[in-house]
Short mmCIF file of C-alpha atoms in Angstrom, two decimals:
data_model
loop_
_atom_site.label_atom_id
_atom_site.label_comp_id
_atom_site.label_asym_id
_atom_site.label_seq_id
_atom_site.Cartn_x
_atom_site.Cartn_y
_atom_site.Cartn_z
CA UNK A 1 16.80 12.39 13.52
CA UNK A 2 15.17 14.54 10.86
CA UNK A 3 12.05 16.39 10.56
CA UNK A 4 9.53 14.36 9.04
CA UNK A 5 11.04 11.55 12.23
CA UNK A 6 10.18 14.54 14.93
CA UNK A 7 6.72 15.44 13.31
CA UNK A 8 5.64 11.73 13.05
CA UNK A 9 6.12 11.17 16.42
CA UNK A 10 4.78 14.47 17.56
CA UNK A 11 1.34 13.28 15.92
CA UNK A 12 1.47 9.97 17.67
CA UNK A 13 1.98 11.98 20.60
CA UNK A 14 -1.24 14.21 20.28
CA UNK A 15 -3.32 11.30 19.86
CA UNK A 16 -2.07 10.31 23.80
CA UNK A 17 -4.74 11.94 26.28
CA UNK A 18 -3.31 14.88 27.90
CA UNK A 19 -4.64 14.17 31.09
CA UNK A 20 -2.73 10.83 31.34
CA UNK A 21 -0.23 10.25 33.84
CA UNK A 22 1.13 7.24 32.68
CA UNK A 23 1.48 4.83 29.66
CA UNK A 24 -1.70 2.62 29.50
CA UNK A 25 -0.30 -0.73 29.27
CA UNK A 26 -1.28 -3.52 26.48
CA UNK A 27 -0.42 -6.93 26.10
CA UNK A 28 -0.22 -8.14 22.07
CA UNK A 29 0.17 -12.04 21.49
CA UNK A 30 1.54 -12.68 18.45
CA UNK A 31 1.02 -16.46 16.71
CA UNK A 32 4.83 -17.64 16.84
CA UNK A 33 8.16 -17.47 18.35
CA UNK A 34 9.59 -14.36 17.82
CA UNK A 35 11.31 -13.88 13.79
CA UNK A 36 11.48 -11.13 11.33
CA UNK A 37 7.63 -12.06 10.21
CA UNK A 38 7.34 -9.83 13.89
CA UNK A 39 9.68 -7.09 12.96
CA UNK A 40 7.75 -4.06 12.87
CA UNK A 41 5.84 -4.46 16.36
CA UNK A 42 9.64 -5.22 18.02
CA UNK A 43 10.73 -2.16 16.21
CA UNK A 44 8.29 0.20 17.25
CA UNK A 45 9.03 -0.88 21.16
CA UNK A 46 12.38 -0.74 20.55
CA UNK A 47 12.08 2.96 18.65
CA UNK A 48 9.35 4.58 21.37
CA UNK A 49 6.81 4.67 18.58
CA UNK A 50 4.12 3.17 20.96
CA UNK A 51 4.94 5.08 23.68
CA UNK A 52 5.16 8.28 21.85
CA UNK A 53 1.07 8.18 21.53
CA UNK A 54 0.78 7.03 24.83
CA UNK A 55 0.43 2.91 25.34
CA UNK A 56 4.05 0.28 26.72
CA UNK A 57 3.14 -2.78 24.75
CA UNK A 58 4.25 -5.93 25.88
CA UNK A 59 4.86 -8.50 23.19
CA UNK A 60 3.99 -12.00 24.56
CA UNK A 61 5.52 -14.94 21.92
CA UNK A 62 2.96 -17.46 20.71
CA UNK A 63 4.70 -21.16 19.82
CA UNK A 64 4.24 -24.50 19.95
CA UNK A 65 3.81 -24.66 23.64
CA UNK A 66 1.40 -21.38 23.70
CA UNK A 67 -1.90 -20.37 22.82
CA UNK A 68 -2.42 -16.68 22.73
CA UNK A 69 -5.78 -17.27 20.38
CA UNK A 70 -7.82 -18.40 23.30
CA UNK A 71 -6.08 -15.27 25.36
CA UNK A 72 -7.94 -12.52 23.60
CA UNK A 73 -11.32 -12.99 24.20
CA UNK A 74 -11.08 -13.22 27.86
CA UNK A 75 -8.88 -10.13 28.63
CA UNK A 76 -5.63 -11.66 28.91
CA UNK A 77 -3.98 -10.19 26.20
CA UNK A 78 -5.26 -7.01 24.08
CA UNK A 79 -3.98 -7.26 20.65
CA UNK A 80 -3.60 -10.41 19.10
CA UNK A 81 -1.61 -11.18 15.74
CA UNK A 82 -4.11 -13.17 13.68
CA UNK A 83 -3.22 -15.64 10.80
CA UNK A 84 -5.28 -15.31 7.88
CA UNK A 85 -8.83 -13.46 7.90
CA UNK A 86 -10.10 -17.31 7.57
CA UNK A 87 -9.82 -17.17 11.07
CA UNK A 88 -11.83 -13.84 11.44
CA UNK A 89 -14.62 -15.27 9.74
CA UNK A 90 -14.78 -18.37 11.96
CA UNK A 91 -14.83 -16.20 15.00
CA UNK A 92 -18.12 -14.40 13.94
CA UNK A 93 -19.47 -17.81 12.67
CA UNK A 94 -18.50 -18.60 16.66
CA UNK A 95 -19.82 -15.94 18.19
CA UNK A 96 -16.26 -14.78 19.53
CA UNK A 97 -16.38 -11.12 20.00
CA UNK A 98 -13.04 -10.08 18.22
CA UNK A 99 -12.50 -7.62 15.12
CA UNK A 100 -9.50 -7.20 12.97
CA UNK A 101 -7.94 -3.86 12.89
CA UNK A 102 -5.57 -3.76 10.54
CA UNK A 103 -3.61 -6.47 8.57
CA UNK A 104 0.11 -5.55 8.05
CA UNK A 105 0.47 -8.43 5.22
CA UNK A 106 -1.02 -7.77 2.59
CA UNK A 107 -0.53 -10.97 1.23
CA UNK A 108 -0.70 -14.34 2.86
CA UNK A 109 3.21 -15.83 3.02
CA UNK A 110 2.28 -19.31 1.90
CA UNK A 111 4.24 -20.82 -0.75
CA UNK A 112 4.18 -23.76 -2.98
CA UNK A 113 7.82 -25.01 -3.64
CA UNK A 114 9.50 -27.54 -6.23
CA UNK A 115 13.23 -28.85 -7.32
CA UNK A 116 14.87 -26.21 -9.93
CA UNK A 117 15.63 -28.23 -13.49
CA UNK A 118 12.75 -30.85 -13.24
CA UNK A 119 10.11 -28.83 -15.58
CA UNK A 120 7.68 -27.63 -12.47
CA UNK A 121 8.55 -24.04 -13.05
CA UNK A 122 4.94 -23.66 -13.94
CA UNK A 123 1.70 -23.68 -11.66
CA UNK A 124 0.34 -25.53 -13.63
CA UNK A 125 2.65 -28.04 -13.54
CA UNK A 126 2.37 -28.52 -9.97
CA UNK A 127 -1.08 -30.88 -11.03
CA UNK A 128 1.06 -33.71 -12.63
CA UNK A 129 3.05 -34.49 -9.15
CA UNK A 130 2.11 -35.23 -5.20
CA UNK A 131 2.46 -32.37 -2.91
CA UNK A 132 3.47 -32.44 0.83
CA UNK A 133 0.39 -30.14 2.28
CA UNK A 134 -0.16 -30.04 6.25
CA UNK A 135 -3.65 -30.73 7.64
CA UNK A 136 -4.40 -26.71 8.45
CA UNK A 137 -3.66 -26.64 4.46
CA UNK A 138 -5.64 -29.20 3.12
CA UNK A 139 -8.52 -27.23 5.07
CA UNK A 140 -8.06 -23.79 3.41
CA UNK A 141 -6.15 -23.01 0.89
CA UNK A 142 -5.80 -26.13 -1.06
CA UNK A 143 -9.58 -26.31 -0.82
CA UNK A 144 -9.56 -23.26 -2.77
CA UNK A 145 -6.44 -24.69 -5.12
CA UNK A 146 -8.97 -27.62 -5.69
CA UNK A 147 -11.88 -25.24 -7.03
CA UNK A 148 -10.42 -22.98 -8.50
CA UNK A 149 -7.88 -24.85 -10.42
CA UNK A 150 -8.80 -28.32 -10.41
CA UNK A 151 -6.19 -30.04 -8.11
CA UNK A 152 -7.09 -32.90 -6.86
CA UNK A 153 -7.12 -34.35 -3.18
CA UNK A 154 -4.80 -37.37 -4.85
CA UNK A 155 -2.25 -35.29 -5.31
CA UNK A 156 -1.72 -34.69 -0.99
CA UNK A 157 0.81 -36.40 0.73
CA UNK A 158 0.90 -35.53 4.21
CA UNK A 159 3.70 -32.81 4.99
CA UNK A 160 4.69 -33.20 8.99
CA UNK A 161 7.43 -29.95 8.91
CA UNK A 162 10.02 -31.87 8.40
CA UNK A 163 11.93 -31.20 4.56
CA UNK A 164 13.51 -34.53 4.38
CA UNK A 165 10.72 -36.02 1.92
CA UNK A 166 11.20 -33.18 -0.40
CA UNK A 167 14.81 -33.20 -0.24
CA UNK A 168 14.74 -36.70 -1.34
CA UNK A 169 12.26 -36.15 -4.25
CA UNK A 170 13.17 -34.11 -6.91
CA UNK A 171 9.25 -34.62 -8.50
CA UNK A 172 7.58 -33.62 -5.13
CA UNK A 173 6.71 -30.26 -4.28
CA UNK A 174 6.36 -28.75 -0.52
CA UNK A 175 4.43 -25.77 1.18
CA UNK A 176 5.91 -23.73 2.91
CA UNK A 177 6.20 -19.54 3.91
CA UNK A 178 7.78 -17.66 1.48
CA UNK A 179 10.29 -16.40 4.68
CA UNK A 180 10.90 -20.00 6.24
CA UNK A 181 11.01 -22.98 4.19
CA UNK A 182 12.99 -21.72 1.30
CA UNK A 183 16.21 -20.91 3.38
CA UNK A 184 16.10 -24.44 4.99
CA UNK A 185 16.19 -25.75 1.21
CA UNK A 186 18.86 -23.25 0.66
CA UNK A 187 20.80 -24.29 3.87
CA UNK A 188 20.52 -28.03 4.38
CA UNK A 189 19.87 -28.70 -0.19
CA UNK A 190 22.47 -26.42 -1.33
CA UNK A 191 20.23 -25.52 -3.98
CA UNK A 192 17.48 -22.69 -4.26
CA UNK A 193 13.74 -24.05 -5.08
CA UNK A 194 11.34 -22.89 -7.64
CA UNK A 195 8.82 -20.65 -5.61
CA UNK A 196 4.76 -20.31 -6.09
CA UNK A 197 3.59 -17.65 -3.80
CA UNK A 198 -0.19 -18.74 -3.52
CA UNK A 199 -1.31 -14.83 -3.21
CA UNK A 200 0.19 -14.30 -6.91
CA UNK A 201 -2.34 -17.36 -8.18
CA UNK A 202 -5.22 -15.22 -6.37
CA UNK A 203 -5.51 -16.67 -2.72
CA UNK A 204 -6.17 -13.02 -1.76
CA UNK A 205 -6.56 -13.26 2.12
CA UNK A 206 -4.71 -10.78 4.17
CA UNK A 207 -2.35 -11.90 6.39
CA UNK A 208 -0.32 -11.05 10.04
CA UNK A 209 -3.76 -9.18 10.76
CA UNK A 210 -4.23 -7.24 14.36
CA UNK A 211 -7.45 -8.52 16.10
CA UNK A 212 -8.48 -7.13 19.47
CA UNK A 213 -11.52 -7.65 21.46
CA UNK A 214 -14.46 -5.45 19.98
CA UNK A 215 -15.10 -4.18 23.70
CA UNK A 216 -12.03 -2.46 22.80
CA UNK A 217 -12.96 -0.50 19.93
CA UNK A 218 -16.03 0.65 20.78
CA UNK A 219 -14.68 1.91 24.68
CA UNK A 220 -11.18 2.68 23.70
CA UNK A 221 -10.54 3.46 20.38
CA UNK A 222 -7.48 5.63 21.30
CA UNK A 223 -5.62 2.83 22.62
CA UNK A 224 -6.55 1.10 19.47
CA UNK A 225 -5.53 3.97 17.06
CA UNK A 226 -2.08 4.28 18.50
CA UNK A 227 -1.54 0.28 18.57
CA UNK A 228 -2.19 0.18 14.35
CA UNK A 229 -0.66 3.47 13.90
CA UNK A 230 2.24 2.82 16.02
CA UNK A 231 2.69 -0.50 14.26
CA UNK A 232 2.74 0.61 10.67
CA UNK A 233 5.26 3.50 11.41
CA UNK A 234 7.40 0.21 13.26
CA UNK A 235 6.88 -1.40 10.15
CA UNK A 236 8.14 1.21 7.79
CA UNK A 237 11.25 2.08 10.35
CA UNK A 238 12.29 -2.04 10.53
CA UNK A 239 11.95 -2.73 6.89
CA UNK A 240 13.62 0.55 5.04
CA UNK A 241 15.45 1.74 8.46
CA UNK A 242 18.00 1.22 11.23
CA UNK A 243 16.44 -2.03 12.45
CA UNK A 244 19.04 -3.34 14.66
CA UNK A 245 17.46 -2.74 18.06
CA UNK A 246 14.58 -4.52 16.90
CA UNK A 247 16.58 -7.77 15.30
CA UNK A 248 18.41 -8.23 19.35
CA UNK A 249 14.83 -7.92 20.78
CA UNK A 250 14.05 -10.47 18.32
CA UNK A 251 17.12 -12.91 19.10
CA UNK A 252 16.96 -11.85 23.12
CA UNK A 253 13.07 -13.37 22.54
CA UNK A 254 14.01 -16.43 20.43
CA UNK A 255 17.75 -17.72 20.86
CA UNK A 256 17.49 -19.84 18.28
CA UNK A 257 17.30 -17.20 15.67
CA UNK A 258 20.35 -16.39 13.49
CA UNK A 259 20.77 -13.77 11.84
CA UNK A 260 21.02 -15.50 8.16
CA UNK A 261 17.74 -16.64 9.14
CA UNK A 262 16.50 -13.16 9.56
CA UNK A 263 18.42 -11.09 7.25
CA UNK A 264 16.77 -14.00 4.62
CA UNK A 265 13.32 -13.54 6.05
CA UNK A 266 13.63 -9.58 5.86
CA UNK A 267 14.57 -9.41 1.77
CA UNK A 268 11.73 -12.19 1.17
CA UNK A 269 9.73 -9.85 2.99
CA UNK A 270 10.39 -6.99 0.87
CA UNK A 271 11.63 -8.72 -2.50
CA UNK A 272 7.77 -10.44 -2.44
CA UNK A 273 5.81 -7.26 -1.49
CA UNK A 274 4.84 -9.13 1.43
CA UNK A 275 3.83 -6.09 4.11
CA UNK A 276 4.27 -3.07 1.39
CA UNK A 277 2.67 -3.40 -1.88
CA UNK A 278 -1.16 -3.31 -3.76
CA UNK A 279 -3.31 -0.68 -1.36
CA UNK A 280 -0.42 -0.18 1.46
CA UNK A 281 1.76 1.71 -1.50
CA UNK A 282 -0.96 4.48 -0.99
CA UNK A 283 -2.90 4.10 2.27
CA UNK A 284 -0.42 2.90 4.24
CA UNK A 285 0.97 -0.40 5.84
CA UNK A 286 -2.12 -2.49 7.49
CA UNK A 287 -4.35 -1.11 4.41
CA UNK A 288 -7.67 -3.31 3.94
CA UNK A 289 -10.32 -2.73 1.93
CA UNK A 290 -14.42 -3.93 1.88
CA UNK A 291 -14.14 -5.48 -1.87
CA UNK A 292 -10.71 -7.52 -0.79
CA UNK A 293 -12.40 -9.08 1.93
CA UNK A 294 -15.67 -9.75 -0.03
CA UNK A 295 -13.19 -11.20 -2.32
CA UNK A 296 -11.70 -13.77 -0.46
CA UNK A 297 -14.87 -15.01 1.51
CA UNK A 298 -16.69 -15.93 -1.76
CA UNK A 299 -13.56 -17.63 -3.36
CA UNK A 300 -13.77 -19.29 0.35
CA UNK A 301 -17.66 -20.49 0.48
CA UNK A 302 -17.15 -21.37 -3.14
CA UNK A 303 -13.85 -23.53 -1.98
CA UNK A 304 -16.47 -24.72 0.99
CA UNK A 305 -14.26 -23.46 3.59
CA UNK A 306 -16.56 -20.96 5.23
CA UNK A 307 -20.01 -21.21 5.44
CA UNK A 308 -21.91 -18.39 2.88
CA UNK A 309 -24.22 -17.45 5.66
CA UNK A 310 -21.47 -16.06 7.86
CA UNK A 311 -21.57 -11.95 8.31
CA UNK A 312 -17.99 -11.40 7.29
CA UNK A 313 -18.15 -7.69 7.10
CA UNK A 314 -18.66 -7.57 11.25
CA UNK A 315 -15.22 -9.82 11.11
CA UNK A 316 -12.95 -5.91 10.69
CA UNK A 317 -13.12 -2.16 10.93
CA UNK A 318 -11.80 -0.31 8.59
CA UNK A 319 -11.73 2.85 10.99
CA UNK A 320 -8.07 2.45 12.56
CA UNK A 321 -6.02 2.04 8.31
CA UNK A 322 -5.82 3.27 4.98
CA UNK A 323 -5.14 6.53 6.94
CA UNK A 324 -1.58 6.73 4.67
CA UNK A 325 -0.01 6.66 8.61
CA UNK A 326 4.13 6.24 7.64
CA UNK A 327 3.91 7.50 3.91
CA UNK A 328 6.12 10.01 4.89
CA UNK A 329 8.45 8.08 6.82
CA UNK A 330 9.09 6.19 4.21
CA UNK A 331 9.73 8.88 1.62
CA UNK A 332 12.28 10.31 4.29
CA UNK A 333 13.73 6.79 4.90
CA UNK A 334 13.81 6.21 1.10
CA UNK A 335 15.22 9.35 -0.79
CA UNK A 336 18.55 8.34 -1.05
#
């Protein structure tokens, strides 16, 4: 373990109140079954890095049988790993009492995908042919697809998770995440698809955001502190370190999981700059900043997804990030 490992942790460990006697314990719901999209928080458990600063997180798996969404608000978890800040802004529009403290993507994973060889290599191309879009899609960002670029609502053909249609059609194209999708194509097509990651086109949301209750950050912001920091030095350990511990939490939590699935999921995640590029280069994984966020929202009211009347700025903090929290580690982890 080198230096720069020993002082990182010692300064997580300051921030833990001396007069503690034991970890304080936290619950943080994430929004799926566990995958490499969850690396970082599974790597600093595995690593200590929570515990160093004084907080045992328990990581509860969201799914398709689970809600941990509706959790939050009422105490049941702490932390909760939002989707998009779309979902932010509808909480304030609610009246939900949760704030985002950090987003550890900084861009949203959604992809558009088409067949290699069949002259959609271009976004625009992707207006002369039907695409399979979800309903949660159609609602956001191909609202935004529609206004900004002029796609049109003929286009959708309802996409039900299933890659079948797509496989069969070599003029239709597919959503999908960036980390997901494209390795099924790999796997069950034998062939690699052209890719379209919507955040390159300007769909500038931040994604895999931390919300916790704002109760929370106003009573205790240590506990809060030490959850983002502890996450972004987990982040920085599981995507340029020894991640292993974290990968057979991962599989102990999901059996499913294989590890060509993850080990594909991990270089998208890197190859794309989907945790560690723009702002988190400098400030440090689960950067945001005020003029990203105004950003998105108005390319959102403008797309008539979100209401212009909404308070977005009470939707995050920016007092737990852009702190440069694992700049170091990474330097360390990254020199050779």
């Amino acid at each position: 373990m080198g230096l720069s490992r020993n002082l990182g942790l010692a300064t997580l460990a300051v921030m833990a109140s001396t007069s503690a006697h034991a970890l304080e314990k936290v619950t943080f719901g994430t929004n799926w079954v566990a995958q490499a999209e969850h690396g970082g928080y599974y790597q600093a458990v595995a690593d200590g890095t929570y515990e160093a600063c004084g907080i045992e997180v328990e990581i509860k798996p969201g799914g398709p049988q689970a809600n941990n969404r509706i959790l939050l608000p009422v105490g049941k978890i702490d932390f909760l790993m939002g989707g998009n800040m779309l979902q932010a802004f509808s909480a304030i529009e609610q009246g939900i009492p949760t704030t985002v403290v950090a987003a550890h993507f900084q861009k949203e994973p959604q992809i558009l995908m088409t067949h290699p060889d069949q002259g959609l290599d271009t976004w625009e191309s992707l207006k002369d042919i039907n695409l399979l879009i979800g309903k949660g899609g159609l609602n956001s960002f191909y609202q935004w697809m529609k206004s900004e670029f002029g796609f049109k609502d003929e286009q959708v053909r309802p996409y039900t998770y299933n890659s079948a249609p797509f496989l069969a059609d070599k003029k239709l194209g597919q959503q999908g995440y960036i980390t997901s999708e494209p390795y099924a194509i790999e796997t069950e097509g034998g062939f690699e698809p052209n890719i379209f990651l919507i955040a390159d086109y300007g769909y500038d949301t931040y994604s895999t955001t931390v919300e916790t209750r704002t109760e929370l950050v106003e009573t205790k912001p240590e506990v809060v502190k030490c959850f983002v920091d502890g996450s972004a030095i987990g982040w920085v350990n599981f995507l340029y370190g020894d991640n292993s511990k974290a990968l057979e939490m991962i599989k102990k939590d999901n059996p499913g999981m294989t590890d060509g699935q993850l080990a594909f999921s991990i270089d998208k995640l890197k190859s794309y700059g989907i945790v560690d590029s723009g702002d988190a280069l400098t400030m440090g994984i689960g950067a945001m900043t005020d003029e990203r966020n105004k950003s998105f929202f108005e390319k959102m009211v403008a797309a008539g997804v979100v209401n212009g009347d909404v308070d977005y700025t009470k939707s995050y903090t920016l007092e737990f990030v852009n702190n440069g929290v694992g700049l170091d580690r990474k330097k360390e982890l990254t020199a050779n």
